[in-house]
Amino acid sequence: MTGGAGFIGSNFTRWVIDHTDASVVVLDKLTYAGNRDSLVGLPRDRVELVVGDVADASLVGDLVASVDAVVHFAAESHNDNSLADPQPFLMTNIVGTYTLLQAVREHDVRYHHISTDEVYGDLELDDPARFTEHTPYNPSSPYSSTKASSDLLVRAWVRSFGVQATLSNCSNNYGPYQHVEKFIPRQITNVLTGRRPKLYGAGQNVRDWIHVDDHNAAVWTILQKGAIGETYLIGADGEKSNREVVEEILRLLGQPEDAYDLVTDRPGHDLRYAIDSSKLRTELGWEPQYSSFHDGLAATIAWYEANEAWWKPAKDATENKYAATGQ
Ligand code: NAD
Ligand code: DAU
């Protein structure tokens, strides 16, 4: 798998070790978002970390030749960073995916492509519609347009070259080991370091939250049972406005629920994401296990309280970067 030192990939590695007999080779460049410490405690005889770039064709070819399946999580993943500097997003998300596709094509290896609901653009707040596998692509940001590009490459390699691939597009994940640049960990660690949570714009934007373990269980299900060439949307019916999430974090941390700041909005900020995951549920039998966002959030807060040594080194630099854009 790729990107296994990042948020979802490290949780996926842990999930695979806990729930299956498989061994995992992690290819990860250890960018600012990758952290060796996210893999600490995993058995060395079943998890190997190879530090390298998914766009390195020679390295990728050697690794792909030695595995049964590739799950591709590695990406530049943060919208705000893509607005400041799109270039690494094109290199990793597009050229990196192309490089992997050529390798799985050459070695005839099963491939699963991890993507995002952001490829579909956004929905109005009062629109009853949700994204389905048939929603037209309409990405808004440099990040989401590079993810959309990578999805289209996968579909073309399936059709033109017979690559054995599946795709999944998931909504916003939360849970342990998420970088402090992201919304939920940023607000938790803001409170834990004496800062106030920061809401972009009026805080009305809606995200469809899913626990990272539910995402990863769905990925494993698709890898085992998914039909080649098919796309599956992953979501857990978790729509909440950003303001609701911040208020819940503040309550859980014993703070007044209005103790946040409204800050400069993100340019092009997508209004609302919402996933209809009926296909995954009816065709492959997956169901989310985390039924309560409140409980999942409380456990996530407890993890950040207990693991300051994991996130503290990145906190000040992340906040300095945000301060430069008034966020
Ligand atoms: P992340 O930023 O936490 O982790 C990305 C990982 O990829 C890091 O370990 C980084 O070192 C590695 N990486 C980056 N460039 C690389 C390169 N060129 N070569 C090798 N490794 C490289 O990201 P995440 O939030 O865990 O997201 C993982 C995947 O899931 C991404 O493809 C993202 O688009 C997708 N996704 C994320 C979410 C979410 O809510 N976070 C939701 C849906 C889909
Ligand atoms: O929908 C899936 C996507 O979710 C993934 O593809 C991306 O990799 C992942 O980063 C995430 O994208 P978002 O842009 O939705 O996530 P982010 O955590 O950056 O922001 C979530 C929402 O919170 C969004 O509406 C912006 C807002 N926000 C974010 C930050 C960091 C704030 O209001 N304040 C903040 O400080």
Coordinates of C-alpha atoms and ligand atoms in Angstrom, one line a residue:
M1 CA 0.0 0.0 0.0
T2 CA 1.0 3.6 -0.5
G3 CA 0.7 6.5 2.0
G4 CA 0.7 4.2 5.0
A5 CA 2.5 6.8 7.2
G6 CA -0.4 9.2 6.8
F7 CA -3.7 9.5 8.6
I8 CA -6.0 7.0 6.8
G9 CA -3.2 4.8 5.5
S10 CA -1.7 4.2 9.0
N11 CA -5.1 3.4 10.4
F12 CA -5.6 1.1 7.4
T13 CA -2.4 -0.7 8.2
R14 CA -3.4 -1.1 11.8
W15 CA -6.9 -2.3 10.7
V16 CA -5.4 -4.9 8.4
I17 CA -3.0 -6.3 11.0
D18 CA -5.9 -6.5 13.6
H19 CA -8.5 -8.0 11.3
T20 CA -6.7 -10.2 8.7
D21 CA -3.6 -12.4 8.2
A22 CA -2.2 -10.2 5.5
S23 CA 1.3 -8.5 5.6
V24 CA 1.7 -4.9 4.5
V25 CA 4.5 -3.2 2.6
V26 CA 4.1 0.6 3.0
L27 CA 5.5 2.9 0.4
D28 CA 5.6 6.4 1.8
K29 CA 7.7 9.5 1.0
L30 CA 7.4 10.8 4.6
T31 CA 6.3 14.3 3.5
Y32 CA 5.3 16.8 6.2
A33 CA 2.1 14.7 6.5
G34 CA 3.8 11.3 6.9
N35 CA 5.0 10.2 10.3
R36 CA 6.9 7.0 11.2
D37 CA 5.5 7.2 14.6
S38 CA 2.0 6.5 13.2
L39 CA 3.2 2.9 12.6
V40 CA 4.8 2.4 16.0
G41 CA 3.8 -0.8 17.8
L42 CA 2.9 -2.7 14.6
P43 CA 4.6 -6.1 14.2
R44 CA 7.8 -5.8 12.3
D45 CA 7.4 -9.3 10.7
R46 CA 4.1 -8.1 9.1
V47 CA 4.7 -4.4 8.4
E48 CA 7.6 -3.0 6.3
L49 CA 8.0 0.7 5.7
V50 CA 9.8 1.7 2.4
V51 CA 10.6 5.4 2.2
G52 CA 10.2 6.6 -1.4
D53 CA 8.1 8.4 -3.9
V54 CA 5.1 6.9 -5.7
A55 CA 6.3 8.7 -8.8
D56 CA 9.6 6.8 -8.8
A57 CA 8.9 4.3 -11.6
S58 CA 11.8 2.0 -10.8
L59 CA 11.1 1.7 -7.1
V60 CA 7.4 1.3 -7.7
G61 CA 7.9 -1.4 -10.3
D62 CA 10.1 -3.5 -8.0
L63 CA 7.6 -3.2 -5.1
V64 CA 4.5 -3.9 -7.2
A65 CA 6.2 -7.0 -8.6
S66 CA 6.5 -8.4 -5.1
V67 CA 2.9 -7.9 -3.8
D68 CA -0.6 -9.4 -4.4
A69 CA -2.5 -6.1 -4.4
V70 CA -1.9 -2.4 -4.2
V71 CA -4.1 0.0 -2.2
H72 CA -3.2 3.6 -3.2
F73 CA -3.7 6.1 -0.4
A74 CA -0.7 8.3 -0.9
A75 CA -1.6 11.9 -1.9
E76 CA -1.1 15.5 -1.2
S77 CA -4.4 15.7 0.7
H78 CA -5.0 19.3 2.0
N79 CA -7.2 21.8 0.1
D80 CA -5.6 24.8 1.7
N81 CA -2.1 23.7 0.8
S82 CA -3.3 23.1 -2.8
L83 CA -4.4 26.8 -3.0
A84 CA -1.0 28.0 -1.8
D85 CA 1.1 25.7 -4.1
P86 CA -0.6 23.3 -6.5
Q87 CA 2.6 21.8 -8.0
P88 CA 3.1 18.8 -5.6
F89 CA -0.5 17.9 -6.0
L90 CA 0.0 17.4 -9.7
M91 CA 3.2 15.4 -9.2
T92 CA 1.9 13.1 -6.5
N93 CA -1.8 12.8 -7.2
I94 CA -1.6 12.6 -11.0
V95 CA 1.9 11.5 -12.0
G96 CA 2.2 9.2 -8.9
T97 CA -1.1 7.5 -9.8
Y98 CA 0.0 7.1 -13.5
T99 CA 3.3 5.5 -12.2
L100 CA 1.4 3.0 -10.1
L101 CA -1.0 2.2 -12.9
Q102 CA 1.8 1.4 -15.3
A103 CA 3.3 -0.9 -12.7
V104 CA 0.1 -2.8 -11.9
R105 CA -0.5 -3.1 -15.6
E106 CA 2.9 -4.5 -16.3
H107 CA 2.8 -7.0 -13.4
D108 CA -1.0 -7.7 -13.6
V109 CA -1.5 -6.8 -9.9
R110 CA -4.9 -6.0 -8.3
Y111 CA -5.3 -2.3 -7.6
H112 CA -7.6 -0.3 -5.4
H113 CA -7.7 3.5 -5.8
I114 CA -8.6 5.7 -2.8
S115 CA -10.4 8.9 -3.8
T116 CA -12.7 11.5 -2.4
D117 CA -16.2 12.8 -2.6
E118 CA -14.7 16.2 -3.5
V119 CA -14.4 15.1 -7.2
Y120 CA -18.2 15.8 -7.4
G121 CA -18.0 19.4 -6.4
D122 CA -20.5 20.6 -3.8
L123 CA -24.2 20.7 -3.1
E124 CA -26.5 23.5 -1.9
L125 CA -27.2 23.5 1.9
D126 CA -31.0 23.0 1.3
D127 CA -30.6 20.4 -1.6
P128 CA -32.1 17.0 -0.6
A129 CA -29.7 15.4 -3.1
R130 CA -26.6 13.4 -2.2
F131 CA -23.7 12.3 -4.3
T132 CA -24.0 8.9 -6.0
E133 CA -21.7 7.0 -8.4
H134 CA -23.6 8.7 -11.2
T135 CA -23.0 12.3 -10.1
P136 CA -21.0 14.2 -12.8
Y137 CA -17.4 15.2 -11.9
N138 CA -17.1 18.9 -11.0
P139 CA -14.1 19.5 -8.8
S140 CA -13.5 22.9 -7.3
S141 CA -9.9 23.1 -5.9
P142 CA -6.5 22.2 -7.2
Y143 CA -6.5 19.3 -4.7
S144 CA -9.9 17.9 -5.9
S145 CA -9.2 18.4 -9.5
T146 CA -6.0 16.3 -9.2
K147 CA -7.9 13.6 -7.4
A148 CA -10.5 13.7 -10.2
S149 CA -7.8 13.4 -12.8
S150 CA -6.3 10.4 -11.0
D151 CA -9.8 8.7 -10.9
L152 CA -10.1 9.2 -14.7
L153 CA -6.7 7.7 -15.3
V154 CA -7.7 4.6 -13.3
R155 CA -10.9 4.2 -15.4
A156 CA -9.0 4.6 -18.6
W157 CA -6.4 2.0 -17.6
V158 CA -9.2 -0.4 -16.7
R159 CA -10.9 0.1 -20.1
S160 CA -7.9 0.4 -22.4
F161 CA -5.4 -2.0 -20.7
G162 CA -7.6 -4.4 -18.6
V163 CA -6.1 -3.3 -15.3
Q164 CA -7.9 -5.1 -12.4
A165 CA -8.9 -2.0 -10.5
T166 CA -11.7 -0.7 -8.2
L167 CA -12.2 2.8 -7.0
S168 CA -13.8 4.3 -3.9
N169 CA -14.8 7.9 -3.1
C170 CA -15.2 8.7 0.6
S171 CA -16.4 11.6 2.6
N172 CA -14.5 13.4 5.5
N173 CA -12.7 11.0 7.9
Y174 CA -12.0 11.6 11.5
G175 CA -10.1 9.6 14.1
P176 CA -6.6 9.2 15.6
Y177 CA -3.3 10.1 13.8
Q178 CA -4.9 12.9 11.7
H179 CA -2.6 15.8 11.0
V180 CA -3.3 19.0 13.0
E181 CA -3.8 21.0 9.8
K182 CA -7.1 19.3 9.3
F183 CA -10.4 20.7 10.7
I184 CA -11.2 18.4 13.7
P185 CA -7.6 17.9 15.0
R186 CA -6.8 21.5 14.5
Q187 CA -9.7 22.6 16.8
I188 CA -9.0 19.9 19.4
T189 CA -5.4 20.9 19.6
N190 CA -6.2 24.6 19.5
V191 CA -8.2 24.2 22.7
L192 CA -5.5 21.9 24.2
T193 CA -2.8 24.6 23.6
G194 CA -4.9 27.5 24.8
R195 CA -5.9 28.8 21.4
R196 CA -9.5 29.3 20.2
P197 CA -11.0 27.1 17.4
K198 CA -11.2 28.8 14.0
L199 CA -14.2 28.6 11.8
Y200 CA -13.9 29.6 8.1
G201 CA -16.5 32.1 7.0
A202 CA -19.7 31.7 8.9
G203 CA -19.1 28.1 9.8
Q204 CA -22.2 27.0 7.8
N205 CA -20.4 24.6 5.4
V206 CA -21.5 21.0 5.8
R207 CA -19.2 17.9 5.8
D208 CA -20.4 14.2 5.9
W209 CA -18.2 12.7 8.7
I210 CA -17.2 9.0 8.9
H211 CA -14.9 7.3 11.3
V212 CA -11.6 6.3 9.7
D213 CA -12.1 2.6 10.8
D214 CA -15.4 2.5 9.0
H215 CA -13.7 3.9 5.8
N216 CA -11.0 1.3 6.1
A217 CA -13.4 -1.6 6.7
A218 CA -15.2 -0.5 3.5
V219 CA -11.9 -0.4 1.6
W220 CA -11.1 -4.0 2.7
T221 CA -14.6 -5.1 1.7
I222 CA -14.2 -3.6 -1.8
L223 CA -10.7 -5.2 -2.2
Q224 CA -12.2 -8.6 -1.4
K225 CA -15.6 -8.4 -3.0
G226 CA -15.7 -5.4 -5.3
A227 CA -16.4 -5.8 -9.0
I228 CA -13.5 -4.8 -11.3
G229 CA -13.9 -1.4 -12.9
E230 CA -16.6 -0.4 -10.4
T231 CA -16.7 2.7 -8.2
Y232 CA -18.1 2.6 -4.7
L233 CA -19.1 5.7 -2.6
I234 CA -18.3 5.4 1.1
G235 CA -20.2 7.4 3.7
A236 CA -21.9 7.0 7.0
D237 CA -24.8 9.5 6.9
G238 CA -22.8 11.9 9.1
E239 CA -23.7 15.4 7.8
K240 CA -22.9 18.2 10.2
S241 CA -22.1 21.9 9.8
N242 CA -18.6 23.0 10.8
R243 CA -20.2 25.2 13.5
E244 CA -22.0 22.2 15.0
V245 CA -18.7 20.2 15.1
V246 CA -16.8 23.0 16.8
E247 CA -19.6 23.5 19.4
E248 CA -19.5 19.7 20.2
I249 CA -15.7 19.8 20.5
L250 CA -15.9 22.8 22.9
R251 CA -18.6 21.1 25.0
L252 CA -16.6 17.8 25.2
L253 CA -13.6 19.8 26.4
G254 CA -15.6 21.7 29.0
Q255 CA -15.4 25.1 27.3
P256 CA -18.3 27.5 26.5
E257 CA -19.7 26.5 23.1
D258 CA -19.3 29.9 21.6
A259 CA -15.5 30.2 22.5
Y260 CA -14.4 30.1 18.8
D261 CA -13.3 32.7 16.2
L262 CA -14.7 33.3 12.7
V263 CA -11.8 33.7 10.3
T264 CA -11.1 34.4 6.6
D265 CA -13.0 31.9 4.4
R266 CA -11.3 29.4 2.1
P267 CA -11.3 30.7 -1.5
G268 CA -13.8 28.5 -3.6
H269 CA -14.9 26.8 -0.3
D270 CA -17.2 23.9 -1.1
L271 CA -20.5 24.4 0.6
R272 CA -21.7 20.9 1.3
Y273 CA -20.8 17.2 0.7
A274 CA -23.2 14.3 1.2
I275 CA -22.8 10.7 0.3
D276 CA -25.4 8.1 -0.7
S277 CA -23.6 4.8 0.0
S278 CA -26.5 2.5 -1.0
K279 CA -24.5 0.7 -3.6
L280 CA -21.7 -0.3 -1.2
R281 CA -24.3 -1.4 1.4
T282 CA -26.6 -3.3 -0.8
E283 CA -24.1 -4.9 -3.2
L284 CA -21.2 -5.6 -0.8
G285 CA -23.0 -5.7 2.5
W286 CA -20.9 -3.1 4.3
E287 CA -22.3 -1.1 7.2
P288 CA -20.6 1.5 9.4
Q289 CA -19.9 0.4 13.0
Y290 CA -19.6 3.9 14.5
S291 CA -23.2 4.9 15.0
S292 CA -22.6 7.9 17.3
F293 CA -20.5 10.8 16.1
H294 CA -20.5 12.1 19.6
D295 CA -18.9 9.0 21.0
G296 CA -16.4 8.8 18.1
L297 CA -15.5 12.4 18.6
A298 CA -15.0 11.9 22.3
A299 CA -12.7 9.0 21.7
T300 CA -10.7 11.1 19.1
I301 CA -10.4 13.9 21.7
A302 CA -9.2 11.4 24.3
W303 CA -6.6 10.2 21.8
Y304 CA -5.2 13.7 21.2
E305 CA -5.1 14.3 24.9
A306 CA -3.1 11.1 25.5
N307 CA -0.8 11.6 22.5
E308 CA 0.6 15.1 22.7
A309 CA 4.1 13.9 21.7
W310 CA 2.7 12.7 18.4
W311 CA 1.1 16.0 17.3
K312 CA 2.9 18.7 19.3
P313 CA 6.0 18.9 17.0
A314 CA 3.8 20.0 14.0
K315 CA 1.4 22.3 15.9
D316 CA 3.3 25.7 15.9
A317 CA 4.5 25.5 12.3
T318 CA 0.9 24.6 11.2
E319 CA -0.6 27.6 13.1
N320 CA 2.1 30.0 11.8
K321 CA 1.2 28.9 8.2
Y322 CA -2.5 29.5 8.9
A323 CA -1.8 32.9 10.5
A324 CA -0.2 34.1 7.3
T325 CA -3.5 33.7 5.5
G326 CA -5.6 35.2 8.3
Q327 CA -7.0 31.7 9.2
Ligands
NAD1 P1 -2.4 12.4 4.6 O1 -2.0 13.7 4.1 O2 -2.7 12.3 6.1 O3 -1.4 11.3 4.2 C1 -0.8 11.2 3.0 C2 0.4 10.3 3.0 O4 0.9 10.1 1.7 C3 1.5 10.8 3.9 O5 2.0 9.8 4.7 C4 2.6 11.3 2.9 O6 3.9 11.2 3.4 C5 2.3 10.3 1.8 N1 2.8 10.9 0.5 C6 2.5 12.1 0.0 N2 3.2 12.2 -1.2 C7 3.8 11.1 -1.5 C8 4.5 10.6 -2.6 N3 4.8 11.4 -3.6 N4 5.0 9.3 -2.5 C9 4.8 8.5 -1.4 N5 4.0 8.9 -0.4 C10 3.5 10.2 -0.4 O7 -3.8 12.0 3.8 P2 -5.1 11.2 4.3 O8 -6.0 12.2 4.9 O9 -4.7 10.0 5.1 O10 -5.6 10.8 2.9 C11 -5.3 9.5 2.3 C12 -6.0 9.3 1.0 O11 -7.4 9.3 1.2 C13 -5.8 10.4 0.0 O12 -5.7 9.8 -1.3 C14 -7.0 11.3 0.1 O13 -7.3 11.9 -1.2 C15 -8.0 10.3 0.4 N6 -9.2 10.8 1.2 C16 -9.0 11.4 2.3 C17 -10.2 11.8 3.1 C18 -10.0 12.5 4.4 O14 -11.0 12.9 5.0 N7 -8.8 12.7 5.0 C19 -11.4 11.5 2.6 C20 -11.6 10.8 1.4 C21 -10.4 10.4 0.7
DAU2 O1 -14.4 15.1 1.6 C1 -13.2 14.4 1.7 C2 -12.1 15.4 1.9 O2 -12.1 15.8 3.2 C3 -10.7 14.8 1.6 O3 -10.6 14.5 0.2 C4 -9.5 15.7 2.0 O4 -8.3 15.0 1.8 C5 -9.7 16.1 3.4 O5 -8.7 17.0 3.8 C6 -11.1 16.7 3.6 O6 -11.2 18.0 2.9 P1 -11.9 19.3 3.6 O7 -11.4 20.4 2.9 O8 -13.4 19.0 3.7 O9 -11.3 19.1 5.1 P2 -10.6 20.2 6.1 O10 -10.3 19.4 7.3 O11 -9.6 21.0 5.5 O12 -11.9 21.1 6.4 C7 -13.2 20.6 6.8 C8 -14.1 21.8 6.8 O13 -13.8 22.7 7.9 C9 -14.1 22.6 5.6 O14 -15.4 23.1 5.3 C10 -13.2 23.8 5.9 C11 -13.4 24.0 7.4 N1 -12.3 24.5 8.2 C12 -11.1 23.9 8.1 C13 -10.1 24.2 9.0 C14 -8.7 23.6 8.8 C15 -12.6 25.5 9.2 O15 -13.7 26.0 9.3 N2 -11.6 25.8 10.0 C16 -10.3 25.3 9.9 O16 -9.5 25.6 10.7

